[in-house]
Short mmCIF file of C-alpha atoms in Angstrom, two decimals:
data_model
loop_
_atom_site.label_atom_id
_atom_site.label_comp_id
_atom_site.label_asym_id
_atom_site.label_seq_id
_atom_site.Cartn_x
_atom_site.Cartn_y
_atom_site.Cartn_z
CA MET A 102 27.92 49.19 115.97
CA THR A 103 29.78 49.11 119.58
CA VAL A 104 31.89 51.44 121.12
CA THR A 105 34.69 49.80 124.18
CA ALA A 106 34.91 51.67 127.61
CA THR A 107 38.37 52.30 126.14
CA SER A 108 37.50 54.11 122.94
CA VAL A 109 35.30 56.31 124.84
CA ASP A 110 37.93 57.34 127.33
CA GLU A 111 40.18 58.13 124.80
CA SER A 112 37.72 60.14 122.81
CA ASP A 113 36.99 61.96 126.31
CA ASP A 114 40.53 62.83 126.83
CA VAL A 115 41.38 64.66 123.75
CA ARG A 116 42.49 68.13 124.56
CA PRO A 117 43.72 70.72 122.21
CA ALA A 118 46.88 70.63 120.29
CA THR A 119 47.95 73.65 122.20
CA ALA A 120 46.66 74.89 125.59
CA PRO A 121 46.22 78.61 126.10
CA ALA A 122 49.40 80.92 127.21
CA PRO A 123 49.55 81.94 130.41
CA ARG A 124 48.86 85.70 130.57
CA GLY A 125 52.64 86.98 131.29
CA ALA A 126 53.61 84.73 128.27
CA ARG A 127 50.35 87.00 126.36
CA LEU A 128 52.26 90.41 127.64
CA LEU A 129 55.32 89.35 126.48
CA ARG A 130 54.48 88.73 122.98
CA LEU A 131 52.95 92.64 123.56
CA VAL A 132 56.68 94.05 123.95
CA PRO A 133 57.73 94.11 120.69
CA ALA A 134 55.11 95.95 119.25
CA ALA A 135 54.71 98.18 122.09
CA THR A 136 58.49 98.84 121.79
CA SER A 137 58.08 99.56 118.07
CA ALA A 138 55.26 102.19 119.01
CA LEU A 139 57.70 104.01 121.88
CA SER A 140 60.51 103.77 119.46
CA GLY A 141 58.11 105.78 116.85
CA VAL A 142 57.40 108.43 119.99
CA LEU A 143 61.11 108.18 120.70
CA LEU A 144 61.81 109.25 117.14
CA TYR A 145 59.56 112.02 116.79
CA VAL A 146 61.15 113.51 120.41
CA SER A 147 64.32 114.19 118.31
CA PHE A 148 62.37 116.53 115.94
CA PRO A 149 62.58 120.42 116.26
CA PRO A 150 61.80 122.49 118.57
CA ARG A 151 63.54 120.56 121.06
CA THR A 152 66.80 119.78 120.31
CA LEU A 153 67.22 116.10 121.42
CA TRP A 154 68.50 115.29 117.89
CA TRP A 155 70.79 111.74 119.15
CA LEU A 156 67.63 110.25 120.40
CA ALA A 157 66.97 109.13 116.87
CA LEU A 158 70.09 106.35 117.58
CA PRO A 159 68.28 104.51 120.47
CA ALA A 160 64.76 104.98 118.15
CA PHE A 161 66.18 103.29 115.09
CA ALA A 162 68.40 100.64 117.61
CA ALA A 163 65.16 99.43 119.24
CA PHE A 164 63.65 99.51 115.94
CA GLY A 165 66.46 97.21 114.83
CA TRP A 166 65.72 94.86 117.99
CA VAL A 167 61.86 94.39 117.45
CA LEU A 168 62.39 93.48 113.63
CA ARG A 169 65.60 91.59 113.80
CA GLY A 170 64.88 88.17 111.76
CA ARG A 171 61.19 88.82 111.79
CA GLY A 172 58.72 87.48 109.07
CA VAL A 173 56.97 89.57 106.42
CA LYS A 174 53.87 90.02 108.44
CA ALA A 175 55.09 90.72 111.76
CA SER A 176 57.32 93.15 110.60
CA LEU A 177 54.75 94.97 108.23
CA GLY A 178 52.68 95.41 111.43
CA LEU A 179 55.54 96.62 113.42
CA GLY A 180 56.86 98.90 110.70
CA TYR A 181 53.71 100.30 110.84
CA LEU A 182 53.42 100.81 114.32
CA PHE A 183 56.66 102.69 114.63
CA GLY A 184 55.33 104.76 111.46
CA LEU A 185 52.43 105.72 113.33
CA GLY A 186 54.34 106.56 116.75
CA PHE A 187 56.62 108.73 115.12
CA LEU A 188 54.14 110.72 112.24
CA LEU A 189 50.91 110.87 114.67
CA PRO A 190 52.57 113.93 116.73
CA LEU A 191 54.96 114.81 114.00
CA LEU A 192 51.98 115.89 112.25
CA VAL A 193 49.28 116.93 114.21
CA TRP A 194 49.93 120.28 112.59
CA THR A 195 48.24 119.12 109.32
CA GLY A 196 44.45 118.96 111.79
CA VAL A 197 45.19 122.26 113.59
CA GLU A 198 42.03 123.79 111.47
CA VAL A 199 40.84 121.36 110.01
CA GLY A 200 40.26 118.80 112.58
CA PRO A 201 41.54 115.27 112.58
CA GLY A 202 40.20 113.28 109.89
CA PRO A 203 42.68 114.87 107.26
CA TRP A 204 45.47 114.53 109.46
CA LEU A 205 44.65 110.87 110.82
CA ALA A 206 44.21 110.09 106.78
CA LEU A 207 47.72 111.54 106.23
CA VAL A 208 49.06 109.31 108.75
CA ALA A 209 47.60 106.21 107.98
CA ILE A 210 49.01 106.78 104.17
CA GLU A 211 52.61 107.68 104.93
CA ALA A 212 52.64 105.05 107.81
CA LEU A 213 52.47 102.81 104.87
CA PHE A 214 55.41 103.84 103.71
CA ILE A 215 57.15 102.65 107.17
CA ALA A 216 55.59 99.16 107.15
CA LEU A 217 57.29 98.02 103.89
CA VAL A 218 60.59 99.71 105.38
CA GLY A 219 59.90 97.28 108.15
CA ALA A 220 59.30 94.56 105.97
CA GLY A 221 62.66 95.30 103.88
CA VAL A 222 64.46 95.95 107.10
CA ALA A 223 63.43 92.87 108.48
CA ALA A 224 64.40 90.53 104.89
CA VAL A 225 68.17 91.84 105.49
CA SER A 226 68.50 92.01 109.32
CA ARG A 227 70.22 88.42 108.74
CA LEU A 228 72.83 89.56 106.38
CA PRO A 229 76.18 89.97 107.21
CA GLY A 230 76.82 93.73 107.75
CA TRP A 231 73.09 94.18 107.75
CA PRO A 232 72.72 97.70 109.24
CA VAL A 233 74.10 99.04 106.03
CA TRP A 234 71.70 97.27 104.09
CA ALA A 235 68.58 98.62 106.65
CA ALA A 236 69.95 101.87 106.69
CA ALA A 237 69.72 102.01 102.91
CA VAL A 238 66.46 100.01 102.69
CA TRP A 239 64.81 103.22 105.37
CA ILE A 240 66.33 106.10 102.76
CA ALA A 241 64.44 104.03 99.92
CA GLY A 242 61.70 104.56 101.90
CA GLU A 243 62.07 108.07 102.14
CA ALA A 244 62.80 108.71 98.77
CA ALA A 245 59.70 107.12 97.94
CA ARG A 246 57.88 109.53 100.15
CA ALA A 247 59.18 112.32 98.85
CA ARG A 248 57.43 111.34 95.34
CA VAL A 249 54.55 109.12 95.84
CA PRO A 250 51.50 110.24 96.07
CA PHE A 251 50.66 113.34 95.07
CA HIS A 252 54.11 114.46 93.93
CA GLY A 253 55.43 113.26 97.64
CA PHE A 254 55.67 114.77 101.32
CA PRO A 255 58.88 114.43 102.33
CA TRP A 256 58.22 116.27 105.74
CA GLY A 257 59.91 113.53 108.10
CA LYS A 258 62.75 112.59 106.77
CA ILE A 259 65.64 111.92 109.53
CA ALA A 260 67.83 114.57 108.53
CA PHE A 261 65.44 117.11 109.18
CA GLY A 262 65.83 116.09 112.86
CA GLN A 263 69.62 116.82 112.66
CA ALA A 264 69.86 120.70 112.97
CA ASP A 265 71.61 121.01 115.86
CA GLY A 266 72.96 117.54 115.51
CA VAL A 267 76.88 116.71 115.29
CA PHE A 268 75.77 115.09 111.35
CA LEU A 269 75.07 118.29 110.05
CA PRO A 270 77.88 118.48 107.93
CA LEU A 271 77.10 115.56 105.81
CA ALA A 272 74.81 117.56 104.29
CA ALA A 273 77.27 118.95 102.58
CA VAL A 274 78.70 115.76 101.23
CA GLY A 275 75.48 114.17 99.71
CA GLY A 276 72.52 116.61 100.89
CA THR A 277 69.83 114.48 102.99
CA PRO A 278 69.78 110.74 101.89
CA VAL A 279 73.41 110.58 103.22
CA LEU A 280 72.93 112.85 106.15
CA GLY A 281 69.69 110.34 107.16
CA PHE A 282 72.05 107.51 105.97
CA ALA A 283 74.34 108.07 108.51
CA VAL A 284 71.79 108.87 111.60
CA VAL A 285 69.93 105.65 110.78
CA LEU A 286 73.22 103.84 110.06
CA CYS A 287 74.61 104.66 113.61
CA GLY A 288 71.17 103.91 115.40
CA PHE A 289 70.87 100.38 113.53
CA GLY A 290 75.05 99.80 114.40
CA LEU A 291 74.16 100.73 118.06
CA TYR A 292 71.68 97.86 118.54
CA ASP A 293 74.07 95.53 116.55
CA VAL A 294 76.91 96.44 118.43
CA VAL A 295 75.06 95.22 122.35
CA ARG A 296 73.78 92.42 120.42
CA LEU A 297 76.98 91.10 119.65
CA ALA A 298 78.19 92.24 123.24
CA VAL A 299 75.28 90.54 124.99
CA ASP A 300 75.92 87.23 123.11
CA ALA A 301 79.61 86.98 123.38
CA ARG A 302 79.46 87.48 127.17
CA ARG A 303 76.71 84.66 127.35
CA THR A 304 78.35 82.07 124.74
CA ARG A 305 81.90 83.62 125.80
CA ALA A 306 82.87 84.27 122.05
CA VAL A 307 83.49 86.70 119.72
CA ARG A 308 82.45 86.52 116.07
CA ARG A 309 84.74 89.00 115.17
CA PRO A 310 83.51 89.40 111.56
CA ALA A 311 80.58 90.49 112.49
CA ALA A 312 81.87 92.37 115.72
CA ALA A 313 83.71 94.34 113.09
CA ALA A 314 81.19 95.00 111.05
CA ALA A 315 78.65 96.30 113.97
CA LEU A 316 81.85 98.57 115.05
CA LEU A 317 82.08 100.07 111.62
CA SER A 318 78.46 100.94 111.34
CA LEU A 319 78.79 102.20 114.29
CA ALA A 320 81.89 104.38 113.88
CA VAL A 321 82.03 105.14 110.16
CA PRO A 322 79.49 108.31 110.37
CA PRO A 323 81.22 109.65 113.09
CA LEU A 324 84.79 109.83 111.20
CA ALA A 325 82.83 110.67 108.04
CA VAL A 326 81.83 114.32 109.55
CA LEU A 327 85.08 114.49 110.74
CA ALA A 328 86.10 114.86 107.14
CA ALA A 329 83.10 116.59 105.94
CA LEU A 330 83.80 119.73 108.51
CA PRO A 331 85.95 121.79 105.82
CA LEU A 332 83.07 121.68 103.72
CA VAL A 333 80.81 123.42 106.36
CA SER A 334 82.40 128.04 106.44
CA ASP A 335 80.34 130.97 106.71
CA ARG A 336 83.13 132.58 104.46
CA ALA A 337 82.30 135.32 102.42
CA GLU A 338 83.31 134.38 98.22
CA ASP A 339 81.38 136.78 96.45
CA GLY A 340 81.31 139.25 99.22
CA THR A 341 78.35 140.91 101.54
CA ALA A 342 74.82 141.89 101.03
CA THR A 343 73.03 143.83 103.43
CA VAL A 344 69.41 142.30 103.88
CA ALA A 345 66.15 142.31 105.32
CA VAL A 346 63.50 140.50 106.56
CA ILE A 347 59.91 141.62 107.04
CA GLN A 348 57.82 139.60 109.41
CA GLY A 349 54.08 142.52 109.14
CA ASN A 350 52.23 139.81 111.66
CA VAL A 351 48.08 138.83 110.23
CA PRO A 352 45.07 139.79 112.35
CA ARG A 353 44.37 136.39 113.25
CA ALA A 354 45.77 132.94 113.36
CA GLY A 355 44.34 129.70 111.41
CA LEU A 356 42.35 129.42 107.89
CA ASP A 357 40.69 132.88 107.59
CA PHE A 358 43.87 134.83 108.69
CA ASN A 359 43.52 135.57 104.73
CA ALA A 360 40.02 136.92 104.77
CA GLN A 361 41.63 139.94 105.66
CA ARG A 362 44.13 140.24 102.75
CA ARG A 363 44.20 144.03 102.66
CA ALA A 364 44.99 144.06 106.13
CA VAL A 365 48.13 141.29 106.06
CA LEU A 366 49.42 143.96 102.88
CA ASP A 367 48.88 146.78 104.69
CA HIS A 368 50.93 145.01 108.57
CA HIS A 369 53.78 144.11 105.66
CA ALA A 370 54.08 147.89 104.29
CA ARG A 371 53.89 149.47 107.51
CA GLU A 372 56.72 147.22 108.95
CA THR A 373 58.76 148.15 106.03
CA GLU A 374 58.12 152.06 106.25
CA ARG A 375 58.48 151.58 110.12
CA LEU A 376 62.17 150.00 109.21
CA ALA A 377 62.43 152.63 106.24
CA ALA A 378 62.23 155.51 109.10
CA GLU A 379 64.90 153.97 111.58
CA VAL A 380 67.14 153.69 108.68
CA LYS A 381 66.53 157.41 107.57
CA ALA A 382 67.56 157.94 111.57
CA GLY A 383 70.76 155.77 111.12
CA THR A 384 69.73 153.41 113.92
CA VAL A 385 69.42 150.94 110.98
CA PRO A 386 71.99 150.13 108.14
CA ARG A 387 70.10 150.65 104.56
CA PRO A 388 69.18 147.05 103.36
CA ASP A 389 70.43 146.32 99.71
CA PHE A 390 67.01 144.43 99.21
CA VAL A 391 63.78 143.51 101.41
CA LEU A 392 62.31 140.04 101.70
CA TRP A 393 58.35 139.87 102.38
CA PRO A 394 57.17 136.32 102.99
CA GLU A 395 54.48 134.30 101.32
CA ASN A 396 51.14 135.47 101.23
CA SER A 397 52.01 138.72 102.25
CA SER A 398 49.68 140.26 99.53
CA ASP A 399 46.87 137.89 98.91
CA ILE A 400 45.33 140.94 96.79
CA ASP A 401 47.02 140.15 93.35
CA PRO A 402 48.99 143.85 92.71
CA PHE A 403 48.66 143.16 89.57
CA ALA A 404 45.19 143.78 88.78
CA ASN A 405 44.14 145.99 92.40
CA ALA A 406 45.89 149.80 92.02
CA ASP A 407 45.37 149.94 95.81
CA ALA A 408 47.15 147.16 95.97
CA ARG A 409 50.13 148.19 94.00
CA ALA A 410 50.09 151.17 95.78
CA VAL A 411 50.96 150.15 98.55
CA ILE A 412 53.71 147.94 97.74
CA ASP A 413 54.96 151.15 95.40
CA GLY A 414 55.01 153.09 98.41
CA ALA A 415 56.71 150.92 100.86
CA ALA A 416 59.40 150.16 97.85
CA LYS A 417 60.21 153.93 97.81
CA ALA A 418 59.92 154.44 101.23
CA ILE A 419 62.70 151.76 102.22
CA GLY A 420 64.75 152.68 98.61
CA ALA A 421 65.46 148.73 98.27
CA PRO A 422 63.82 146.59 96.02
CA ILE A 423 61.32 144.00 97.91
CA SER A 424 60.31 140.71 97.05
CA VAL A 425 56.84 140.60 97.93
CA GLY A 426 54.81 137.07 97.81
CA GLY A 427 51.48 137.71 95.97
CA VAL A 428 48.88 135.67 94.58
CA VAL A 429 47.93 136.54 91.52
CA GLU A 430 45.63 135.11 88.52
CA ARG A 431 46.95 135.42 84.94
CA ASP A 432 45.38 133.67 81.60
CA GLY A 433 43.18 131.79 83.99
CA ARG A 434 45.65 130.60 86.47
CA LEU A 435 45.71 131.11 90.01
CA LEU A 436 49.18 131.21 91.07
CA ASN A 437 51.76 131.47 94.52
CA GLU A 438 54.00 134.10 93.34
CA GLN A 439 57.39 136.06 94.09
CA ILE A 440 57.10 139.31 92.83
CA LEU A 441 60.50 141.04 92.51
CA TRP A 442 59.49 144.85 93.20
CA ASP A 443 61.77 148.01 92.23
CA PRO A 444 61.31 151.16 93.69
CA GLU A 445 61.94 153.25 90.49
CA LYS A 446 59.98 150.43 87.86
CA GLY A 447 57.49 147.88 90.24
CA PRO A 448 57.48 144.97 89.16
CA VAL A 449 60.19 143.70 87.00
CA ASP A 450 60.33 139.30 87.75
CA THR A 451 57.77 136.88 88.80
CA TYR A 452 59.11 133.63 90.38
CA ASP A 453 56.15 131.08 90.35
CA LYS A 454 55.71 128.48 93.27
CA ARG A 455 56.29 125.12 91.47
CA GLN A 456 56.26 122.27 94.38
CA ILE A 457 52.78 123.21 95.31
CA GLN A 458 50.48 121.59 98.13
CA PRO A 459 48.48 119.00 97.79
CA PHE A 460 44.68 119.73 99.77
CA GLY A 461 45.98 123.17 100.49
CA GLU A 462 46.85 124.70 97.08
CA TYR A 463 45.01 122.55 95.04
CA LEU A 464 42.73 119.37 95.66
CA PRO A 465 43.58 116.03 94.52
CA LEU A 466 40.42 113.61 94.04
CA ARG A 467 37.75 116.52 94.15
CA SER A 468 35.38 114.82 93.53
CA LEU A 469 35.59 112.02 96.03
CA LEU A 470 36.69 114.27 98.51
CA ASP A 471 33.61 116.44 97.75
CA ALA A 472 31.02 113.40 98.18
CA ILE A 473 32.80 112.45 101.74
CA ASN A 474 32.99 116.13 103.04
CA GLU A 475 32.11 119.31 101.21
CA ASP A 476 33.40 121.59 104.00
CA TRP A 477 36.82 120.44 102.63
CA THR A 478 36.69 121.28 99.68
CA GLY A 479 35.51 124.54 99.93
CA MET A 480 38.33 125.41 101.75
CA VAL A 481 40.31 125.34 98.41
CA ARG A 482 37.73 126.60 96.18
CA GLN A 483 40.19 127.05 93.10
CA ASP A 484 43.23 124.92 92.42
CA PHE A 485 46.92 127.01 92.11
CA SER A 486 48.92 126.27 89.14
CA ARG A 487 52.30 125.18 88.98
CA GLY A 488 55.19 126.95 88.02
CA SER A 489 57.61 125.85 85.54
CA GLU A 490 60.53 127.55 85.87
CA PRO A 491 63.42 128.06 89.30
CA GLY A 492 63.30 131.21 90.89
CA VAL A 493 66.51 133.14 91.40
CA PHE A 494 66.03 136.97 91.41
CA THR A 495 68.90 139.41 90.84
CA LEU A 496 68.37 141.47 93.54
CA ASP A 497 70.80 144.69 93.84
CA GLY A 498 73.47 142.88 92.47
CA THR A 499 72.89 139.64 94.49
CA GLU A 500 71.11 136.10 92.82
CA VAL A 501 68.67 135.17 95.41
CA GLY A 502 67.20 131.82 95.13
CA LEU A 503 63.48 131.15 95.94
CA ALA A 504 62.29 128.19 97.53
CA THR A 505 58.58 129.18 98.66
CA CYS A 506 57.51 127.37 101.97
CA TYR A 507 56.76 124.19 101.21
CA GLU A 508 59.59 123.76 98.43
CA ALA A 509 62.30 123.89 101.45
CA ALA A 510 61.01 120.22 102.10
CA PHE A 511 62.29 118.69 98.73
CA ASP A 512 65.78 118.25 97.48
CA TRP A 513 65.26 119.50 93.88
CA ALA A 514 63.39 122.52 94.19
CA VAL A 515 66.08 124.36 96.48
CA ARG A 516 68.93 122.80 94.53
CA ASP A 517 68.15 124.08 91.50
CA THR A 518 68.24 127.41 92.49
CA VAL A 519 71.74 127.19 93.21
CA THR A 520 72.58 125.57 90.19
CA HIS A 521 70.95 128.52 88.58
CA GLY A 522 73.66 130.87 90.06
CA ALA A 523 71.63 131.55 93.60
CA GLN A 524 74.63 132.85 96.26
CA MET A 525 71.95 132.93 98.91
CA ILE A 526 68.46 131.46 99.41
CA SER A 527 65.04 132.40 100.65
CA VAL A 528 62.65 130.82 101.71
CA PRO A 529 59.68 132.92 102.19
CA SER A 530 56.84 131.34 103.74
CA ASN A 531 53.43 131.63 105.23
CA ASN A 532 52.50 129.41 108.77
CA ALA A 533 49.89 131.63 109.82
CA THR A 534 46.98 128.76 109.43
CA PHE A 535 49.29 126.18 111.46
CA ASP A 536 48.62 128.64 114.61
CA ARG A 537 51.56 127.83 117.55
CA SER A 538 52.25 124.27 116.40
CA GLU A 539 55.85 122.73 115.79
CA MET A 540 55.29 122.67 111.92
CA THR A 541 57.12 126.28 111.56
CA TYR A 542 59.80 124.88 113.82
CA GLN A 543 59.86 122.08 111.59
CA GLN A 544 60.51 124.07 108.72
CA LEU A 545 62.88 126.05 110.27
CA ALA A 546 65.10 123.04 110.62
CA MET A 547 64.46 122.37 106.90
CA SER A 548 66.17 125.52 106.40
CA ARG A 549 68.95 125.24 108.59
CA ILE A 550 69.60 121.73 107.07
CA ARG A 551 69.77 123.56 103.01
CA ALA A 552 71.89 126.08 104.76
CA VAL A 553 74.73 123.57 105.46
CA GLU A 554 73.68 121.33 102.11
CA HIS A 555 74.44 124.18 99.47
CA SER A 556 76.44 126.33 101.71
CA ARG A 557 74.41 129.46 101.53
CA THR A 558 73.35 131.83 103.66
CA VAL A 559 69.24 131.31 103.95
CA THR A 560 66.58 134.06 104.82
CA VAL A 561 63.10 132.88 106.16
CA PRO A 562 60.72 135.84 105.51
CA VAL A 563 57.34 134.58 107.42
CA THR A 564 54.06 136.27 107.64
CA SER A 565 53.56 135.61 111.32
CA GLY A 566 57.10 133.66 112.75
CA VAL A 567 59.07 132.25 113.01
CA SER A 568 61.26 134.44 110.34
CA ALA A 569 65.28 134.51 110.62
CA ILE A 570 68.46 134.68 109.19
CA ILE A 571 70.69 131.62 108.62
CA LEU A 572 74.49 131.24 108.07
CA PRO A 573 75.92 128.89 105.51
CA ASP A 574 77.15 126.98 108.76
CA GLY A 575 73.22 126.37 109.92
CA THR A 576 73.54 128.90 112.62
CA ILE A 577 70.56 131.04 113.16
CA THR A 578 72.05 134.17 113.87
CA GLN A 579 68.40 136.37 114.51
CA ARG A 580 65.03 135.11 114.48
CA THR A 581 61.73 137.04 115.33
CA GLY A 582 58.84 135.74 117.64
CA MET A 583 55.57 134.27 116.94
CA PHE A 584 52.70 136.33 115.71
CA VAL A 585 54.68 139.86 116.32
CA ALA A 586 55.48 142.48 113.65
CA ASP A 587 59.03 142.43 113.62
CA SER A 588 61.70 143.15 111.08
CA LEU A 589 65.62 141.37 110.87
CA VAL A 590 68.48 143.28 109.08
CA GLN A 591 72.02 142.08 109.02
CA GLU A 592 75.06 141.90 106.54
CA VAL A 593 75.46 138.37 105.24
CA PRO A 594 77.99 136.26 103.05
CA LEU A 595 77.28 135.77 99.63
CA ARG A 596 78.91 132.48 98.42
CA SER A 597 79.51 130.78 94.38
CA SER A 598 81.42 127.73 95.39
CA GLU A 599 79.10 124.38 95.38
CA THR A 600 79.69 121.78 97.83
CA PRO A 601 79.56 117.87 96.76
CA ALA A 602 75.85 117.49 97.64
CA THR A 603 75.13 120.55 95.41
CA ARG A 604 77.41 119.20 92.15
CA LEU A 605 76.00 115.69 92.48
CA GLY A 606 72.35 116.27 92.96
CA ILE A 607 70.42 112.95 92.98
CA LEU A 608 73.35 110.71 92.53
CA PRO A 609 74.02 110.14 96.43
CA GLU A 610 70.11 109.39 97.10
CA LEU A 611 70.51 106.49 93.77
CA ALA A 612 73.37 105.02 95.04
CA LEU A 613 71.80 104.45 98.60
CA LEU A 614 68.73 102.86 96.30
CA LEU A 615 70.94 100.52 94.61
CA VAL A 616 72.39 99.53 98.23
CA ALA A 617 69.10 98.71 99.38
CA ALA A 618 67.78 97.03 96.23
CA GLY A 619 71.18 94.64 96.19
CA GLY A 620 70.23 94.03 100.13
CA LEU A 621 66.85 93.26 99.35
CA GLY A 622 67.80 91.17 96.42
CA TRP A 623 70.39 88.79 98.34
CA ALA A 624 68.22 88.88 100.92
CA ALA A 625 65.64 86.80 98.34
CA THR A 626 67.69 84.65 97.21
CA VAL A 627 69.22 83.50 100.70
CA ALA A 628 65.83 82.94 101.55
CA ALA A 629 65.24 81.14 98.16
CA ARG A 630 68.04 78.93 98.91
CA GLY A 631 66.61 77.80 102.72
CA ARG A 632 63.25 76.78 101.28
CA ARG A 633 64.85 74.85 98.70
CA ALA A 634 67.27 72.84 101.11
CA SER A 635 64.52 72.25 103.33
CA GLY A 636 61.81 70.88 100.49
CA GLY A 637 59.96 74.02 100.90
#
């Protein structure tokens, strides 16, 4: 076979179909990924203890920019990067005492939900009025995270970063889903307004329907806030009650704080007796009832006579009923329990925590985790059991709803105390495990959201701080420091009316899920028509 010179030359002259991109072009390709991660960090910075709530708007504006018009694979990756940028710093407290393994595992799993949200936002981003569909898709992602896996983990809901923000009154309209939807809608609307303005300047033409939809996305939430303002009030409807919140402090922070369980109990009894002395001296008003935090008596007072005597002595000294946070074993079940302790009758009522914390109060996949790291399983030697009934104590004639610590993150766990008659809410907590991390401030912000959502005074008694008293309008009137013994006494308003959020319950969230489903369905239909038209 002979090969002509021409054919050899042509063979030697073959070049790759695409030449390597210049370095500048390769760097430009990283801009969306970097922007996505950094906008997630920006969203984290908008959360407590900082009061930069407004940073959520540019965070979602940037997120909308990187996702608009993207394909499925790219949007999944960009959504995951946004999730990592947001959740890695937000949840770093989960590794304070147990190391980075559980923290990184939790973030890796939770960020998957945000990756799916990213794909959903990209899918609806070509639809008319896309910020509405996209914001509903975000809330659908939050709804999923609040339920699975292991009964859900709602930490990081956008609403929980808005306790100091102008959107707060919307919590009374439709709870955390409506509040979060308004913030995300404004963020995406902000991007769309800027995008259309730049496009109009470039083309010298205004697309009026698109511009109107973008402006409405940006303007309707603030207008809704103005309409919701009358729902926010700290006026007493059922008189007032004088409440005392006790923070006894702990011998030391960290997971081993409960190694000195008797010392923790003694600290809370001592602080209560100190308050009783001030009441007797006339320097502090006598409280109608006293609220102790979660884990204030990790010694079971039903089985231990010494613990019973200590609590009984504190109740008699203050001359008022106490809600005591105890760890109780009953019928072979370990329970995180609030105990209503009467100064004359002793324990007269109980509430068992229903939403218990996975990997903190019980271990899912115990055998698998034991094979990976026995130290992890050793931290939770026995699983707590779940309660089944809402907690409402009658304390000196006042109906007090109970949502123990982690439960404050779950919409249903707070709402059903109000629908069962609570005139105020208490969130007894124990944050000593997490040292001085941001966790306590994030949880305090949740309680402020709940106060406005249900128009109830909320008290937050915490073992080591920050304990607080919150009025129904979300204002913190008193708070303690961290890792100090202290008490707060205040006359607070009692209320019995129900906000729209309380009455509607899950319905606003379901409505937004339907909006998200409608947008995704419409986007899928448009994409299918496009493929058919192109012969794909």
